[in-house]
GROMACS .gro file of C-alpha atoms in nm:
model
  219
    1UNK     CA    1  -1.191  -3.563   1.581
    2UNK     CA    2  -0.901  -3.349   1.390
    3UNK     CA    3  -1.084  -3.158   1.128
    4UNK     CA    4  -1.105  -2.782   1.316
    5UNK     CA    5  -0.832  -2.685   1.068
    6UNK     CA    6  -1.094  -2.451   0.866
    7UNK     CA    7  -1.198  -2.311   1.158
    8UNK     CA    8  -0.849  -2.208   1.236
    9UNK     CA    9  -0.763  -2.106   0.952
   10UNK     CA   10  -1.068  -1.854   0.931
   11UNK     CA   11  -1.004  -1.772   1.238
   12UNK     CA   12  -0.650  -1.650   1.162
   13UNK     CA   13  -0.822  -1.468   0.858
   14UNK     CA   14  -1.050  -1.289   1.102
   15UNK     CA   15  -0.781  -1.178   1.346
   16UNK     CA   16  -0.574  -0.972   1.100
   17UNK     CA   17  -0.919  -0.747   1.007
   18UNK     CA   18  -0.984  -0.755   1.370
   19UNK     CA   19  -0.624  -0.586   1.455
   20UNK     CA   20  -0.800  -0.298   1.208
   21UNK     CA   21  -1.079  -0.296   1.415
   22UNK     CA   22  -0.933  -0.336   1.759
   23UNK     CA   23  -0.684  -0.016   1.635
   24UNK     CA   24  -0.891   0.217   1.449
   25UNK     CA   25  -0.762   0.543   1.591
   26UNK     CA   26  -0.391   0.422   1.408
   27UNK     CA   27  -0.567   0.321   1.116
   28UNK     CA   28  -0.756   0.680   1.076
   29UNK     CA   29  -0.458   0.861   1.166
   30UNK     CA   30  -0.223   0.664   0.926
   31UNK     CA   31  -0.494   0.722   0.636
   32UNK     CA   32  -0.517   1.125   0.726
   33UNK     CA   33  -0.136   1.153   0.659
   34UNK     CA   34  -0.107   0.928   0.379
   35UNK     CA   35  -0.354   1.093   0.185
   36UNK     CA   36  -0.308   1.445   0.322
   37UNK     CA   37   0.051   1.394   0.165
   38UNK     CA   38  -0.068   1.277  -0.149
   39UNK     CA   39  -0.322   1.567  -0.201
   40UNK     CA   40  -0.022   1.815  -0.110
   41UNK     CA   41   0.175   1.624  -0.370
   42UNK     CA   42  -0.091   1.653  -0.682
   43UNK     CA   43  -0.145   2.047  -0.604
   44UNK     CA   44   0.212   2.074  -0.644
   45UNK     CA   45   0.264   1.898  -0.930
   46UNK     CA   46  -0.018   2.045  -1.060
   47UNK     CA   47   0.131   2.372  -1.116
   48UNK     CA   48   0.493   2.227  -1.148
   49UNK     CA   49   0.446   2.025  -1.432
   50UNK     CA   50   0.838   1.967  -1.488
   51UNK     CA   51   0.813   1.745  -1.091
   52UNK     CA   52   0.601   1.528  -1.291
   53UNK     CA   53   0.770   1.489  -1.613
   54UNK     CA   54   1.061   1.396  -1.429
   55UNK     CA   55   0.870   1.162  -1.257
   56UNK     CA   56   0.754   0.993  -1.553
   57UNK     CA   57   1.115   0.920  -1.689
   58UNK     CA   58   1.210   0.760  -1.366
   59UNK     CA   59   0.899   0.556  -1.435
   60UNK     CA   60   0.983   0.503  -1.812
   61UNK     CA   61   1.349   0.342  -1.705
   62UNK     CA   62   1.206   0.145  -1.450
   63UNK     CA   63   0.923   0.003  -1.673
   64UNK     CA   64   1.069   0.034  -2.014
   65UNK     CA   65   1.245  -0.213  -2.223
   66UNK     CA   66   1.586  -0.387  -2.013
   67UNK     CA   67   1.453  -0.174  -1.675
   68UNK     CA   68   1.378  -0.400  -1.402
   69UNK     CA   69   1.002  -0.402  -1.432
   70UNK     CA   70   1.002  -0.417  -1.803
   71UNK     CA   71   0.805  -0.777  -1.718
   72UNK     CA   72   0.488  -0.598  -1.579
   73UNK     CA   73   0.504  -0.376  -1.902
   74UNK     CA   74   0.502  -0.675  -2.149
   75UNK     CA   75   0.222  -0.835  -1.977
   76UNK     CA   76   0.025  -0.529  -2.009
   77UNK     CA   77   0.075  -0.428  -2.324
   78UNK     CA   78   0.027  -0.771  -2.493
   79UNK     CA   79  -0.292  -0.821  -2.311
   80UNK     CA   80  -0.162  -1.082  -2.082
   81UNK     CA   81  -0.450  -0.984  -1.813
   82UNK     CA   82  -0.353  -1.314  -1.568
   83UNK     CA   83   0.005  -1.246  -1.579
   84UNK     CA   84  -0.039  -0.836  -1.578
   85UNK     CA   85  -0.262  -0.916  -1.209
   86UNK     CA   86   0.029  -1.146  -1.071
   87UNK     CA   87   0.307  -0.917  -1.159
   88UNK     CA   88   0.150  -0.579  -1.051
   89UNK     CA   89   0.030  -0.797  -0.672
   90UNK     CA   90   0.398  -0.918  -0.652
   91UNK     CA   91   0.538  -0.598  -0.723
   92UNK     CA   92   0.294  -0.427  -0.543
   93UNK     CA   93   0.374  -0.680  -0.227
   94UNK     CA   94   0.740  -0.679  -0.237
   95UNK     CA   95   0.855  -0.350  -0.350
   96UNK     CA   96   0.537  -0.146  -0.231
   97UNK     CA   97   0.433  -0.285   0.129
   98UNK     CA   98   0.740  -0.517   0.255
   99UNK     CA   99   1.051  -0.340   0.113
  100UNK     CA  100   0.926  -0.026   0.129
  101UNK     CA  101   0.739   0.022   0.439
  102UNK     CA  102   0.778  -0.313   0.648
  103UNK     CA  103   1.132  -0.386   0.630
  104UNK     CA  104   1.250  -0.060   0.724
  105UNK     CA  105   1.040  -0.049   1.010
  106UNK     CA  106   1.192  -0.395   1.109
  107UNK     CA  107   1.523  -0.221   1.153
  108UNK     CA  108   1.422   0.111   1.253
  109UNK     CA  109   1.108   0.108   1.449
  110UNK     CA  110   0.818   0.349   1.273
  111UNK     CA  111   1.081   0.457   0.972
  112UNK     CA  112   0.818   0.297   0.750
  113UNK     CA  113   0.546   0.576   0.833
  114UNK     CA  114   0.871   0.793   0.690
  115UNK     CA  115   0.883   0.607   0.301
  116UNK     CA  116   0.541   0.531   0.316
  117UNK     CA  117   0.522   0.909   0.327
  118UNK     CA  118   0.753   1.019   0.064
  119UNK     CA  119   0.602   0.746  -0.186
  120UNK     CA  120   0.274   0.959  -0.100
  121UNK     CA  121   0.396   1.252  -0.238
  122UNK     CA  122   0.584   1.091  -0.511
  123UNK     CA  123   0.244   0.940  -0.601
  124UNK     CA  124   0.063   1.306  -0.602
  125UNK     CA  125   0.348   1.366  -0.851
  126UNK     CA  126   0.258   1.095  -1.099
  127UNK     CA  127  -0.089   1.139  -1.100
  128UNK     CA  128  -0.132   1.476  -1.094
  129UNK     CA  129  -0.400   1.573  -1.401
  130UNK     CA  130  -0.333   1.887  -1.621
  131UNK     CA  131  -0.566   2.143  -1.545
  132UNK     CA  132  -0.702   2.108  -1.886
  133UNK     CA  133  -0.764   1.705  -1.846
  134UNK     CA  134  -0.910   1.831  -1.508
  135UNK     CA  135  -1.156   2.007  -1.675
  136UNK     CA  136  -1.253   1.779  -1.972
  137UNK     CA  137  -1.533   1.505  -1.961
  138UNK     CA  138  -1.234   1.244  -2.088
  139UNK     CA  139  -1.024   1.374  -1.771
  140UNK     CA  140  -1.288   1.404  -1.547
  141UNK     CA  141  -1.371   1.008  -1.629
  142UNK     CA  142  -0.986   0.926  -1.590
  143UNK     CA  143  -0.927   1.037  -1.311
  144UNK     CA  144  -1.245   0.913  -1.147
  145UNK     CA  145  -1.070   0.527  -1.238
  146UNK     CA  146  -0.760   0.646  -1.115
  147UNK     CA  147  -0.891   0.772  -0.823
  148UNK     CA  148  -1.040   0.480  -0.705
  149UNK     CA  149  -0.728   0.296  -0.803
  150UNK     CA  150  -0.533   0.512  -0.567
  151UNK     CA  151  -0.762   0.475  -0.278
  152UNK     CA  152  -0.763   0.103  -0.291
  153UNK     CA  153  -0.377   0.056  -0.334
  154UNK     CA  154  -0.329   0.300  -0.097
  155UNK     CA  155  -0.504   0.155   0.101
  156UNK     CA  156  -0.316  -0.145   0.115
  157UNK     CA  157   0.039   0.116   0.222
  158UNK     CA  158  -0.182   0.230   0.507
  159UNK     CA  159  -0.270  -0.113   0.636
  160UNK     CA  160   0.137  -0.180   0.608
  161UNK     CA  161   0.174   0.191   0.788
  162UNK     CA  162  -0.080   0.049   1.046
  163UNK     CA  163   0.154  -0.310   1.091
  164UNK     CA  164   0.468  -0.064   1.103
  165UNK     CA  165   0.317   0.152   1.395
  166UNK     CA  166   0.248  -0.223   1.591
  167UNK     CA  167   0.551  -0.379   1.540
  168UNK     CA  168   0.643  -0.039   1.610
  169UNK     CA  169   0.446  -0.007   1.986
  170UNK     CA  170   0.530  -0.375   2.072
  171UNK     CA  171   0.912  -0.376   2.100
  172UNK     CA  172   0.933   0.009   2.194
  173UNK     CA  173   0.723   0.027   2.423
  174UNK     CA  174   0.756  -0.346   2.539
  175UNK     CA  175   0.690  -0.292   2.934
  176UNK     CA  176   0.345  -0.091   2.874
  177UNK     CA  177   0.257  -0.374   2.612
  178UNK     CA  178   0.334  -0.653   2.941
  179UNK     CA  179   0.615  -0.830   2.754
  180UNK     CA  180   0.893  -0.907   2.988
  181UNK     CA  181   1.140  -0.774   2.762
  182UNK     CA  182   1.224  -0.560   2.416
  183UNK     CA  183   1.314  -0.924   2.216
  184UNK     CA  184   0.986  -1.032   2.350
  185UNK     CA  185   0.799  -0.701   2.199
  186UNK     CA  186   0.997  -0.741   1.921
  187UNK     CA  187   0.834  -1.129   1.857
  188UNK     CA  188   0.498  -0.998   1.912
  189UNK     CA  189   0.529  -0.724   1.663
  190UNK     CA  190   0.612  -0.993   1.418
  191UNK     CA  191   0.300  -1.212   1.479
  192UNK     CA  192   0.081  -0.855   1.416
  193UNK     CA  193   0.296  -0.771   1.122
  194UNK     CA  194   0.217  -1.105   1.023
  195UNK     CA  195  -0.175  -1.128   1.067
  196UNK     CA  196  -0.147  -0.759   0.915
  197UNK     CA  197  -0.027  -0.886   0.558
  198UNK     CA  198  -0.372  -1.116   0.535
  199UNK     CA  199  -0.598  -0.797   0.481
  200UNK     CA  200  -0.334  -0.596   0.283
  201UNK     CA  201  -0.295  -0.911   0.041
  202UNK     CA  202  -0.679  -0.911   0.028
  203UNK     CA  203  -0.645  -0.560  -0.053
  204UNK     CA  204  -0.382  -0.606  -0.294
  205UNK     CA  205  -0.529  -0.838  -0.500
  206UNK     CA  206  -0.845  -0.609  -0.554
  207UNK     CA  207  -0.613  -0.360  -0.645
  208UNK     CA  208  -0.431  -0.567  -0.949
  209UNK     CA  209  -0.736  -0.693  -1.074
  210UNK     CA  210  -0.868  -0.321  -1.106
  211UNK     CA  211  -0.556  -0.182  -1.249
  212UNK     CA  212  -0.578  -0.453  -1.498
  213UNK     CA  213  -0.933  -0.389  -1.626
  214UNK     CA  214  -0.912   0.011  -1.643
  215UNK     CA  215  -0.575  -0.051  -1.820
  216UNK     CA  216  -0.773  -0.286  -2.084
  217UNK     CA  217  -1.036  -0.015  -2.081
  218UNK     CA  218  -0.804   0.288  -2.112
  219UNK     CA  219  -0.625   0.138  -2.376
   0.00000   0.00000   0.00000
């Protein structure tokens, strides 16, 4: 008589790609800007090639030897593939969706749209290709990989965007939402941030495990 606990537990699975489905118009909107942004951000880099190269040294301190992400590094290049996938989810969890986008929008309502934004742009920067790579068969193939590693992680920012915008909705505007008060909104957000973070870990672990295999394949 007490064993529906699978069903509830795929049920609270199915909720947090239903709150996709049930809020499409958000989702579309909050992919159009965050990779409208990141388009504007490889043009310009593009022909600004010092943007980039600064860039890449705030990358290289970050990620080099004694920076705070030198772990993800070692992991990579010592062909630590397990590890490399756990880091670069954690990481990609922590400092990419909940520091970055949730947590500000915890304190601010919507300010997570704002640095979800800017690390858009500063992602256009990184990845811009040279027009030369661009144009070669070896660029061309690169940048297909990376591509499709942007989209996906990306991907995972817009479904935090997309929590941000609920959480957001719920405790601003708590009266057309039917919550008797802005504490009350505020609760609600949290349960749809909540169900939110089971398709963007889904997401996020797709994500490492890609980055991991075109970063064995690249090097």
């Amino acid at each position: 008589m007490e064993e529906p606990k699978p069903a509830v537990r795929e049920g609270i699975l199915r909720r947090g790609f239903i709150l996709i489905r049930t809020h499409w118009r958000a989702w579309l909107v909050a992919n159009a800007a965050y990779f409208a942004v990141l388009i504007v951000g490889l043009i310009v880099a593009t022909f600004n090639r010092e943007i980039q190269e600064m860039m890449m040294d705030a990358i290289g301190q970050a990620f080099g030897e004694g920076g705070p992400l030198s772990a993800v590094t070692e992991a990579y290049t010592t062909g630590q593939a397990l590890r490399a996938i756990v880091l670069t989810f954690v990481v990609n969890l922590i400092v990419g969706t909940f520091a970055s986008i949730t947590l500000p929008s915890l304190v601010v309502p919507f300010s997570g749209w704002l640095v979800a934004l800017y690390r858009a742009l500063l992602w256009g920067f990184i990845f811009a290709p040279s027009l030369n790579e661009a144009l070669s068969l070896r660029g061309i193939f690169y940048g297909l990989l990376v591509a499709i590693l942007i989209l996906l992680e990306g991907e995972a920012y817009v479904l935090g965007m997309l929590a941000a915008w609920l959480q957001g909705r719920e405790f601003v505007f708590y009266k057309r939402q039917g919550h008797a008060g802005p504490g009350r909104g505020y609760v609600a957000g949290l349960k749809q941030t909540a169900l939110m973070y089971i398709p963007i870990v889904v997401v996020l672990i797709v994500a490492a495990i890609y980055e991991v295999i075109i970063a064995l394949v690249l090097t």
